[in-house]
mmCIF file of C-alpha atoms in Angstrom:
data_model
loop_
_atom_site.group_PDB
_atom_site.id
_atom_site.type_symbol
_atom_site.label_atom_id
_atom_site.label_comp_id
_atom_site.label_asym_id
_atom_site.label_seq_id
_atom_site.Cartn_x
_atom_site.Cartn_y
_atom_site.Cartn_z
ATOM 1 C CA SER A 20 21.234 254.430 14.016
ATOM 2 C CA THR A 21 19.867 251.015 15.014
ATOM 3 C CA VAL A 22 16.523 250.481 16.660
ATOM 4 C CA PRO A 23 16.834 248.600 19.976
ATOM 5 C CA PRO A 24 15.136 245.175 19.895
ATOM 6 C CA PRO A 25 11.820 244.808 21.737
ATOM 7 C CA GLU A 26 11.453 242.954 24.993
ATOM 8 C CA ARG A 27 10.265 239.416 24.407
ATOM 9 C CA ASN A 28 7.567 239.492 27.043
ATOM 10 C CA ASP A 29 6.066 242.872 26.187
ATOM 11 C CA SER A 30 3.554 242.675 23.326
ATOM 12 C CA ARG A 31 3.032 246.446 23.318
ATOM 13 C CA VAL A 32 6.730 247.116 22.761
ATOM 14 C CA CYS A 33 6.768 244.454 20.054
ATOM 15 C CA LEU A 34 3.827 246.128 18.340
ATOM 16 C CA CYS A 35 5.459 249.555 18.508
ATOM 17 C CA PHE A 36 8.715 248.124 17.176
ATOM 18 C CA ALA A 37 6.932 246.498 14.225
ATOM 19 C CA ARG A 38 5.129 249.721 13.442
ATOM 20 C CA THR A 39 8.388 251.702 13.657
ATOM 21 C CA LEU A 40 10.143 249.392 11.231
ATOM 22 C CA HIS A 41 7.134 249.472 8.943
ATOM 23 C CA LEU A 42 7.107 253.285 8.991
ATOM 24 C CA PHE A 43 10.874 253.392 8.398
ATOM 25 C CA SER A 44 10.640 251.050 5.420
ATOM 26 C CA THR A 45 7.734 253.082 4.018
ATOM 27 C CA LEU A 46 9.591 256.385 4.368
ATOM 28 C CA THR A 47 12.661 255.001 2.625
ATOM 29 C CA LEU A 48 10.670 253.980 -0.423
ATOM 30 C CA PRO A 49 10.745 256.439 -3.334
ATOM 31 C CA THR A 50 7.688 258.623 -2.680
ATOM 32 C CA CYS A 51 8.211 260.986 -5.570
ATOM 33 C CA ASP A 52 6.918 258.553 -8.122
ATOM 34 C CA GLU A 53 3.998 256.400 -6.915
ATOM 35 C CA GLU A 54 3.490 254.787 -10.298
ATOM 36 C CA ARG A 55 7.066 253.562 -10.404
ATOM 37 C CA ARG A 56 6.701 251.995 -6.959
ATOM 38 C CA LYS A 57 3.488 250.230 -7.981
ATOM 39 C CA LYS A 58 5.155 248.906 -11.091
ATOM 40 C CA GLU A 59 8.061 247.602 -8.995
ATOM 41 C CA GLU A 60 5.649 245.897 -6.585
ATOM 42 C CA ASP A 61 3.638 244.359 -9.422
ATOM 43 C CA ARG A 62 6.782 243.124 -11.105
ATOM 44 C CA SER A 63 8.212 241.774 -7.853
ATOM 45 C CA SER A 64 4.958 239.994 -7.038
ATOM 46 C CA ASP A 65 5.174 238.249 -10.391
ATOM 47 C CA GLU A 66 8.734 237.210 -9.673
ATOM 48 C CA GLY A 67 7.840 236.023 -6.166
ATOM 49 C CA PHE A 68 9.126 237.101 -2.809
ATOM 50 C CA MET A 69 12.693 236.139 -3.624
ATOM 51 C CA GLY A 70 12.585 238.374 -6.688
ATOM 52 C CA MET A 71 11.803 241.482 -4.628
ATOM 53 C CA THR A 72 14.388 244.087 -3.903
ATOM 54 C CA PRO A 73 15.730 243.989 -0.348
ATOM 55 C CA LEU A 74 13.812 247.177 0.462
ATOM 56 C CA LEU A 75 10.513 245.756 -0.758
ATOM 57 C CA GLN A 76 11.222 242.492 1.062
ATOM 58 C CA ALA A 77 11.684 244.411 4.295
ATOM 59 C CA HIS A 78 8.513 246.402 3.645
ATOM 60 C CA HIS A 79 6.514 243.234 2.954
ATOM 61 C CA ALA A 80 7.947 241.437 5.982
ATOM 62 C CA MET A 81 7.135 244.332 8.310
ATOM 63 C CA GLU A 82 3.531 244.323 7.107
ATOM 64 C CA LYS A 83 3.269 240.628 7.967
ATOM 65 C CA VAL A 84 4.905 241.151 11.364
ATOM 66 C CA GLU A 85 2.530 243.972 12.192
ATOM 67 C CA GLU A 86 -0.475 241.898 11.139
ATOM 68 C CA PHE A 87 0.713 238.955 13.228
ATOM 69 C CA VAL A 88 1.367 241.104 16.312
ATOM 70 C CA HIS A 89 -2.074 242.663 15.916
ATOM 71 C CA LYS A 90 -3.715 239.239 15.896
ATOM 72 C CA VAL A 91 -1.719 237.984 18.868
ATOM 73 C CA TRP A 92 -2.242 241.144 20.888
ATOM 74 C CA GLU A 93 -5.934 241.482 20.204
ATOM 75 C CA GLY A 94 -6.562 237.729 20.560
ATOM 76 C CA ARG A 95 -9.297 237.847 17.950
ATOM 77 C CA TRP A 96 -10.830 234.914 16.126
ATOM 78 C CA ARG A 97 -13.941 234.491 14.082
ATOM 79 C CA VAL A 98 -16.458 231.695 13.815
ATOM 80 C CA ILE A 99 -16.124 229.553 10.712
ATOM 81 C CA PRO A 100 -18.579 227.566 8.565
ATOM 82 C CA HIS A 101 -18.920 223.815 8.765
ATOM 83 C CA ASP A 102 -17.200 223.081 5.465
ATOM 84 C CA VAL A 103 -13.844 224.508 6.611
ATOM 85 C CA LEU A 104 -13.762 222.640 9.933
ATOM 86 C CA PRO A 105 -11.149 219.884 10.267
ATOM 87 C CA ASP A 106 -12.603 216.416 9.731
ATOM 88 C CA TRP A 107 -12.424 215.454 13.401
ATOM 89 C CA LEU A 108 -14.711 218.388 14.276
ATOM 90 C CA LYS A 109 -17.347 217.737 11.600
ATOM 91 C CA ASP A 110 -19.929 216.130 13.856
ATOM 92 C CA ASN A 111 -23.185 217.749 12.684
ATOM 93 C CA ASP A 112 -23.324 218.780 9.038
ATOM 94 C CA PHE A 113 -26.723 220.447 9.544
ATOM 95 C CA LEU A 114 -25.113 223.220 11.595
ATOM 96 C CA LEU A 115 -23.798 225.292 8.730
ATOM 97 C CA HIS A 116 -22.294 228.385 10.362
ATOM 98 C CA GLY A 117 -21.000 229.770 13.647
ATOM 99 C CA HIS A 118 -18.488 227.044 14.523
ATOM 100 C CA ARG A 119 -15.565 227.739 16.825
ATOM 101 C CA PRO A 120 -12.190 227.137 15.157
ATOM 102 C CA PRO A 121 -9.569 224.950 16.882
ATOM 103 C CA MET A 122 -8.180 226.813 19.873
ATOM 104 C CA PRO A 123 -4.411 227.099 20.398
ATOM 105 C CA SER A 124 -4.415 226.744 24.199
ATOM 106 C CA PHE A 125 -6.492 225.903 27.266
ATOM 107 C CA ARG A 126 -6.710 229.602 28.084
ATOM 108 C CA ALA A 127 -8.190 230.341 24.684
ATOM 109 C CA CYS A 128 -10.663 227.487 25.129
ATOM 110 C CA PHE A 129 -11.961 228.867 28.427
ATOM 111 C CA ARG A 130 -12.090 232.401 27.054
ATOM 112 C CA SER A 131 -14.282 231.113 24.242
ATOM 113 C CA ILE A 132 -16.999 230.382 26.829
ATOM 114 C CA PHE A 133 -17.971 234.046 26.598
ATOM 115 C CA ARG A 134 -18.145 234.086 22.787
ATOM 116 C CA ILE A 135 -21.152 233.157 20.663
ATOM 117 C CA HIS A 136 -20.688 229.954 18.642
ATOM 118 C CA THR A 137 -22.291 226.544 18.204
ATOM 119 C CA GLU A 138 -20.888 225.266 21.509
ATOM 120 C CA THR A 139 -22.028 228.251 23.611
ATOM 121 C CA GLY A 140 -25.416 226.779 24.497
ATOM 122 C CA ASN A 141 -23.900 223.333 25.117
ATOM 123 C CA ILE A 142 -21.420 224.812 27.567
ATOM 124 C CA TRP A 143 -23.764 227.077 29.504
ATOM 125 C CA THR A 144 -26.695 224.651 29.815
ATOM 126 C CA HIS A 145 -24.585 222.162 31.740
ATOM 127 C CA LEU A 146 -22.360 224.729 33.440
ATOM 128 C CA LEU A 147 -25.417 226.419 34.964
ATOM 129 C CA GLY A 148 -26.967 223.006 35.616
ATOM 130 C CA CYS A 149 -23.806 221.939 37.451
ATOM 131 C CA LEU A 150 -23.889 225.053 39.626
ATOM 132 C CA PHE A 151 -27.601 224.524 40.275
ATOM 133 C CA PHE A 152 -27.142 220.950 41.492
ATOM 134 C CA LEU A 153 -24.078 221.955 43.482
ATOM 135 C CA CYS A 154 -26.096 224.561 45.392
ATOM 136 C CA LEU A 155 -29.077 222.222 45.710
ATOM 137 C CA GLY A 156 -26.848 219.433 47.006
ATOM 138 C CA LEU A 157 -25.198 221.678 49.600
ATOM 139 C CA MET A 158 -28.621 222.831 50.811
ATOM 140 C CA TYR A 159 -29.761 219.223 51.079
ATOM 141 C CA MET A 160 -26.656 217.980 52.865
ATOM 142 C CA PHE A 161 -26.780 220.809 55.429
ATOM 143 C CA ARG A 162 -30.409 220.194 56.326
ATOM 144 C CA PRO A 163 -30.848 219.467 60.055
ATOM 145 C CA ASN A 164 -30.654 215.808 61.044
ATOM 146 C CA MET A 165 -34.152 215.960 62.505
ATOM 147 C CA SER A 166 -35.468 215.962 58.925
ATOM 148 C CA PHE A 167 -34.179 212.425 58.390
ATOM 149 C CA VAL A 168 -34.919 209.009 59.864
ATOM 150 C CA ALA A 169 -31.345 207.832 59.331
ATOM 151 C CA PRO A 170 -29.364 211.023 58.633
ATOM 152 C CA VAL A 171 -26.017 209.434 57.738
ATOM 153 C CA GLN A 172 -27.429 206.704 55.514
ATOM 154 C CA GLU A 173 -29.867 208.970 53.726
ATOM 155 C CA LYS A 174 -27.374 211.774 53.197
ATOM 156 C CA VAL A 175 -24.814 209.332 51.814
ATOM 157 C CA ALA A 176 -27.366 207.775 49.447
ATOM 158 C CA VAL A 177 -28.737 211.086 48.150
ATOM 159 C CA GLY A 178 -25.253 212.600 48.226
ATOM 160 C CA MET A 179 -24.145 209.946 45.731
ATOM 161 C CA PHE A 180 -26.930 211.107 43.416
ATOM 162 C CA PHE A 181 -25.783 214.716 43.683
ATOM 163 C CA LEU A 182 -22.162 213.686 43.156
ATOM 164 C CA GLY A 183 -23.094 211.767 40.037
ATOM 165 C CA ALA A 184 -25.168 214.644 38.642
ATOM 166 C CA ILE A 185 -22.466 217.232 39.372
ATOM 167 C CA LEU A 186 -19.690 215.090 37.869
ATOM 168 C CA CYS A 187 -21.782 214.300 34.793
ATOM 169 C CA LEU A 188 -22.604 217.960 34.126
ATOM 170 C CA SER A 189 -19.048 219.066 34.968
ATOM 171 C CA PHE A 190 -17.427 216.627 32.554
ATOM 172 C CA SER A 191 -19.940 217.625 29.906
ATOM 173 C CA TRP A 192 -19.366 221.390 29.965
ATOM 174 C CA LEU A 193 -15.616 220.886 30.270
ATOM 175 C CA PHE A 194 -15.690 218.573 27.260
ATOM 176 C CA HIS A 195 -17.542 221.161 25.181
ATOM 177 C CA THR A 196 -15.142 223.881 26.382
ATOM 178 C CA VAL A 197 -11.818 222.058 25.996
ATOM 179 C CA TYR A 198 -12.895 220.065 22.957
ATOM 180 C CA TYR A 199 -9.557 219.922 21.191
ATOM 181 C CA PRO A 200 -6.625 217.513 21.382
ATOM 182 C CA ALA A 201 -4.008 220.331 20.801
ATOM 183 C CA LEU A 202 -3.843 221.344 23.844
ATOM 184 C CA LEU A 203 -11.647 207.942 33.259
ATOM 185 C CA GLN A 204 -24.531 192.715 54.079
ATOM 186 C CA GLU A 205 -24.372 188.988 53.650
ATOM 187 C CA ASN A 206 -25.556 187.437 50.405
ATOM 188 C CA VAL A 207 -25.583 190.936 48.951
ATOM 189 C CA PHE A 208 -24.152 189.559 45.690
ATOM 190 C CA PHE A 209 -27.345 187.558 45.204
ATOM 191 C CA GLU A 210 -29.745 190.413 45.934
ATOM 192 C CA PRO A 211 -31.649 191.961 42.952
ATOM 193 C CA CYS A 212 -30.508 195.437 44.000
ATOM 194 C CA PHE A 213 -26.872 194.425 43.509
ATOM 195 C CA ILE A 214 -27.627 193.085 40.024
ATOM 196 C CA TYR A 215 -29.378 196.318 39.096
ATOM 197 C CA LEU A 216 -26.505 198.411 40.430
ATOM 198 C CA LEU A 217 -24.019 196.254 38.511
ATOM 199 C CA VAL A 218 -25.958 196.739 35.265
ATOM 200 C CA VAL A 219 -26.112 200.502 35.818
ATOM 201 C CA CYS A 220 -22.354 200.622 36.481
ATOM 202 C CA VAL A 221 -21.600 198.650 33.300
ATOM 203 C CA LEU A 222 -23.841 200.899 31.227
ATOM 204 C CA GLY A 223 -22.324 203.977 32.851
ATOM 205 C CA LEU A 224 -18.803 202.813 32.022
ATOM 206 C CA SER A 225 -19.953 202.064 28.481
ATOM 207 C CA ALA A 226 -21.306 205.594 28.178
ATOM 208 C CA ILE A 227 -17.980 206.987 29.396
ATOM 209 C CA THR A 228 -16.128 204.786 26.897
ATOM 210 C CA VAL A 229 -18.143 205.818 23.853
ATOM 211 C CA SER A 230 -17.937 209.445 24.935
ATOM 212 C CA GLN A 231 -14.138 209.459 25.244
ATOM 213 C CA CYS A 232 -12.993 206.903 22.666
ATOM 214 C CA ASP A 233 -11.922 208.481 19.377
ATOM 215 C CA PHE A 234 -13.280 205.486 17.490
ATOM 216 C CA PHE A 235 -16.836 206.251 18.602
ATOM 217 C CA ALA A 236 -16.468 210.025 18.262
ATOM 218 C CA THR A 237 -16.972 209.988 14.493
ATOM 219 C CA PRO A 238 -20.363 211.007 13.030
ATOM 220 C CA GLN A 239 -21.144 207.503 11.724
ATOM 221 C CA TYR A 240 -21.248 206.212 15.308
ATOM 222 C CA ARG A 241 -23.702 208.849 16.493
ATOM 223 C CA GLY A 242 -26.409 206.164 16.670
ATOM 224 C CA VAL A 243 -24.198 203.934 18.818
ATOM 225 C CA ARG A 244 -23.503 206.760 21.245
ATOM 226 C CA ALA A 245 -27.169 207.675 21.451
ATOM 227 C CA GLY A 246 -28.073 203.991 21.887
ATOM 228 C CA VAL A 247 -25.751 203.654 24.879
ATOM 229 C CA PHE A 248 -27.242 206.771 26.459
ATOM 230 C CA VAL A 249 -30.778 205.479 25.851
ATOM 231 C CA GLY A 250 -29.774 202.117 27.322
ATOM 232 C CA LEU A 251 -28.453 203.881 30.400
ATOM 233 C CA GLY A 252 -31.714 205.807 30.674
ATOM 234 C CA LEU A 253 -33.766 202.621 30.255
ATOM 235 C CA SER A 254 -31.724 200.745 32.865
ATOM 236 C CA GLY A 255 -34.404 201.562 35.406
ATOM 237 C CA VAL A 256 -37.163 199.796 33.453
ATOM 238 C CA VAL A 257 -36.404 196.307 34.786
ATOM 239 C CA PRO A 258 -36.244 197.254 38.494
ATOM 240 C CA THR A 259 -39.361 199.398 37.991
ATOM 241 C CA LEU A 260 -41.294 196.485 36.491
ATOM 242 C CA HIS A 261 -39.952 194.275 39.278
ATOM 243 C CA PHE A 262 -41.367 196.657 41.867
ATOM 244 C CA VAL A 263 -44.707 196.992 40.046
ATOM 245 C CA ILE A 264 -45.112 193.216 39.826
ATOM 246 C CA SER A 265 -44.125 192.586 43.427
ATOM 247 C CA GLU A 266 -45.942 195.528 45.059
ATOM 248 C CA GLY A 267 -48.762 196.362 42.663
ATOM 249 C CA LEU A 268 -49.407 199.295 40.326
ATOM 250 C CA ILE A 269 -51.212 201.491 42.858
ATOM 251 C CA ARG A 270 -48.481 201.152 45.458
ATOM 252 C CA ALA A 271 -45.831 201.744 42.805
ATOM 253 C CA THR A 272 -47.414 204.968 41.552
ATOM 254 C CA THR A 273 -48.260 206.383 44.991
ATOM 255 C CA ILE A 274 -45.601 205.217 47.423
ATOM 256 C CA GLY A 275 -42.951 204.388 44.848
ATOM 257 C CA GLN A 276 -43.251 207.709 42.966
ATOM 258 C CA MET A 277 -43.027 205.868 39.645
ATOM 259 C CA GLY A 278 -44.720 208.722 37.834
ATOM 260 C CA TRP A 279 -41.757 211.015 38.432
ATOM 261 C CA LEU A 280 -39.325 208.277 37.434
ATOM 262 C CA PHE A 281 -41.222 207.674 34.198
ATOM 263 C CA LEU A 282 -41.139 211.413 33.491
ATOM 264 C CA MET A 283 -37.389 211.422 34.161
ATOM 265 C CA ALA A 284 -36.889 208.534 31.733
ATOM 266 C CA THR A 285 -39.038 210.270 29.118
ATOM 267 C CA LEU A 286 -36.945 213.430 29.342
ATOM 268 C CA TYR A 287 -33.652 211.543 29.089
ATOM 269 C CA ILE A 288 -34.778 209.370 26.174
ATOM 270 C CA THR A 289 -36.343 212.292 24.316
ATOM 271 C CA GLY A 290 -33.115 214.240 24.600
ATOM 272 C CA ALA A 291 -31.043 211.290 23.356
ATOM 273 C CA CYS A 292 -33.410 210.724 20.412
ATOM 274 C CA LEU A 293 -33.279 214.407 19.425
ATOM 275 C CA TYR A 294 -29.483 214.221 19.603
ATOM 276 C CA ALA A 295 -29.332 211.091 17.449
ATOM 277 C CA ALA A 296 -31.802 212.383 14.845
ATOM 278 C CA ARG A 297 -30.288 215.901 14.865
ATOM 279 C CA ILE A 298 -33.649 217.572 15.263
ATOM 280 C CA PRO A 299 -34.565 220.416 14.619
ATOM 281 C CA GLU A 300 -31.533 221.441 12.539
ATOM 282 C CA ARG A 301 -32.210 218.542 10.167
ATOM 283 C CA PHE A 302 -35.368 220.329 9.046
ATOM 284 C CA PHE A 303 -33.984 223.858 9.290
ATOM 285 C CA PRO A 304 -30.345 223.764 8.081
ATOM 286 C CA GLY A 305 -28.539 226.962 8.972
ATOM 287 C CA LYS A 306 -31.356 228.254 11.196
ATOM 288 C CA CYS A 307 -30.286 226.638 14.476
ATOM 289 C CA ASP A 308 -26.532 227.109 14.267
ATOM 290 C CA ILE A 309 -26.216 229.001 17.561
ATOM 291 C CA TRP A 310 -29.366 228.339 19.578
ATOM 292 C CA PHE A 311 -31.843 225.455 19.960
ATOM 293 C CA HIS A 312 -29.966 222.812 17.998
ATOM 294 C CA SER A 313 -30.268 219.165 19.006
ATOM 295 C CA HIS A 314 -27.287 219.005 21.339
ATOM 296 C CA GLN A 315 -28.509 222.011 23.315
ATOM 297 C CA LEU A 316 -32.001 220.519 23.643
ATOM 298 C CA PHE A 317 -30.366 217.283 24.793
ATOM 299 C CA HIS A 318 -28.486 219.187 27.496
ATOM 300 C CA ILE A 319 -31.606 221.012 28.678
ATOM 301 C CA LEU A 320 -33.594 217.776 28.910
ATOM 302 C CA VAL A 321 -30.753 216.120 30.865
ATOM 303 C CA VAL A 322 -30.869 218.915 33.450
ATOM 304 C CA ALA A 323 -34.678 218.709 33.600
ATOM 305 C CA GLY A 324 -34.552 214.913 33.932
ATOM 306 C CA ALA A 325 -32.004 215.086 36.750
ATOM 307 C CA PHE A 326 -34.176 217.598 38.614
ATOM 308 C CA VAL A 327 -37.290 215.433 38.167
ATOM 309 C CA HIS A 328 -35.259 212.468 39.429
ATOM 310 C CA PHE A 329 -34.261 214.433 42.506
ATOM 311 C CA HIS A 330 -37.876 215.453 43.115
ATOM 312 C CA GLY A 331 -39.013 211.837 43.021
ATOM 313 C CA VAL A 332 -36.201 210.703 45.326
ATOM 314 C CA SER A 333 -37.058 213.541 47.729
ATOM 315 C CA ASN A 334 -40.670 212.355 47.841
ATOM 316 C CA LEU A 335 -39.455 208.834 48.602
ATOM 317 C CA GLN A 336 -37.254 210.149 51.400
ATOM 318 C CA GLU A 337 -40.142 212.204 52.821
ATOM 319 C CA PHE A 338 -42.415 209.164 52.770
ATOM 320 C CA ARG A 339 -39.831 207.118 54.651
ATOM 321 C CA TYR A 340 -39.508 209.918 57.178
ATOM 322 C CA THR A 341 -43.261 210.129 57.817
ATOM 323 C CA ALA A 342 -43.529 206.330 57.950
ATOM 324 C CA GLY A 343 -40.598 206.079 60.342
ATOM 325 C CA ALA A 344 -38.646 203.649 58.160
ATOM 326 C CA GLY A 345 -34.900 203.680 57.611
ATOM 327 C CA CYS A 346 -32.767 202.767 54.613
ATOM 328 C CA THR A 347 -32.361 199.174 55.805
ATOM 329 C CA ASP A 348 -36.064 198.518 56.342
ATOM 330 C CA ASP A 349 -37.003 195.978 53.678
ATOM 331 C CA ARG A 350 -40.695 196.406 54.367
ATOM 332 C CA MET A 351 -40.723 199.886 52.839
ATOM 333 C CA LEU A 352 -39.921 200.069 49.104
#
């Protein structure tokens, strides 16, 4: 009698069918003489698969089918060491173990969020940071208008900060999750503020380019990537010095909240330097494979720097509110 074929979309039926055929092929083998069967298998293995008898071929094939169905049904995969990663994934050779293998689909990539591997900390630091700034931004935007001098202008300005932070953190955790290719007024043009904004936009686009371009994704360009990020973090130095020179150091540190901005820059630059130098895993190879390697510390410092930035901007907004100045008042900051 013939065994009915399994349904294509039912993995359980497929598994049962494979096991049935495996059992059938096992039962039809000569069981009275185990030594003779072993000799046949040894001889057939020497001759190769094509030299096997049809019965042994069927037995061998059913074992492979059952193993394959098991893997597909269970959806299991194991972390792999650095030396067996494909070349395009070998970014940090100081992380020796615990790497996620290439995923076969987007679904598998997102399911890997809940597994422990070298990207786990990178994903969750910015995923939680994204959710944090999303909640913080919603709380800020739904504050009553009486808390602002110019509600629309101030909410738009600070809302752009929250949008930038949320998009940055979102793109980051998505990149570390789906990391695989198998599967962007008058005379305002002469105002210093416009020049500063233009420089920041150029540096921001450069950071996006080096982050997404395959040419810059190789390990030998790690310094270039870190340099662009540091340049983006240092983009506030010139306008800060401009303010200090024009308004004075005391006014800059008290009214201008420069202390918080300097702390923000320190956090960003420290994170980028740790990322570029691959510290601490450089000094402890194999000890920081899962937790506390340089990329995770970089992520944590980015979240901390963004929060410090928000705190400083909030203090500026509160000062404007108490002083009764709006966003267009050139006398204040």
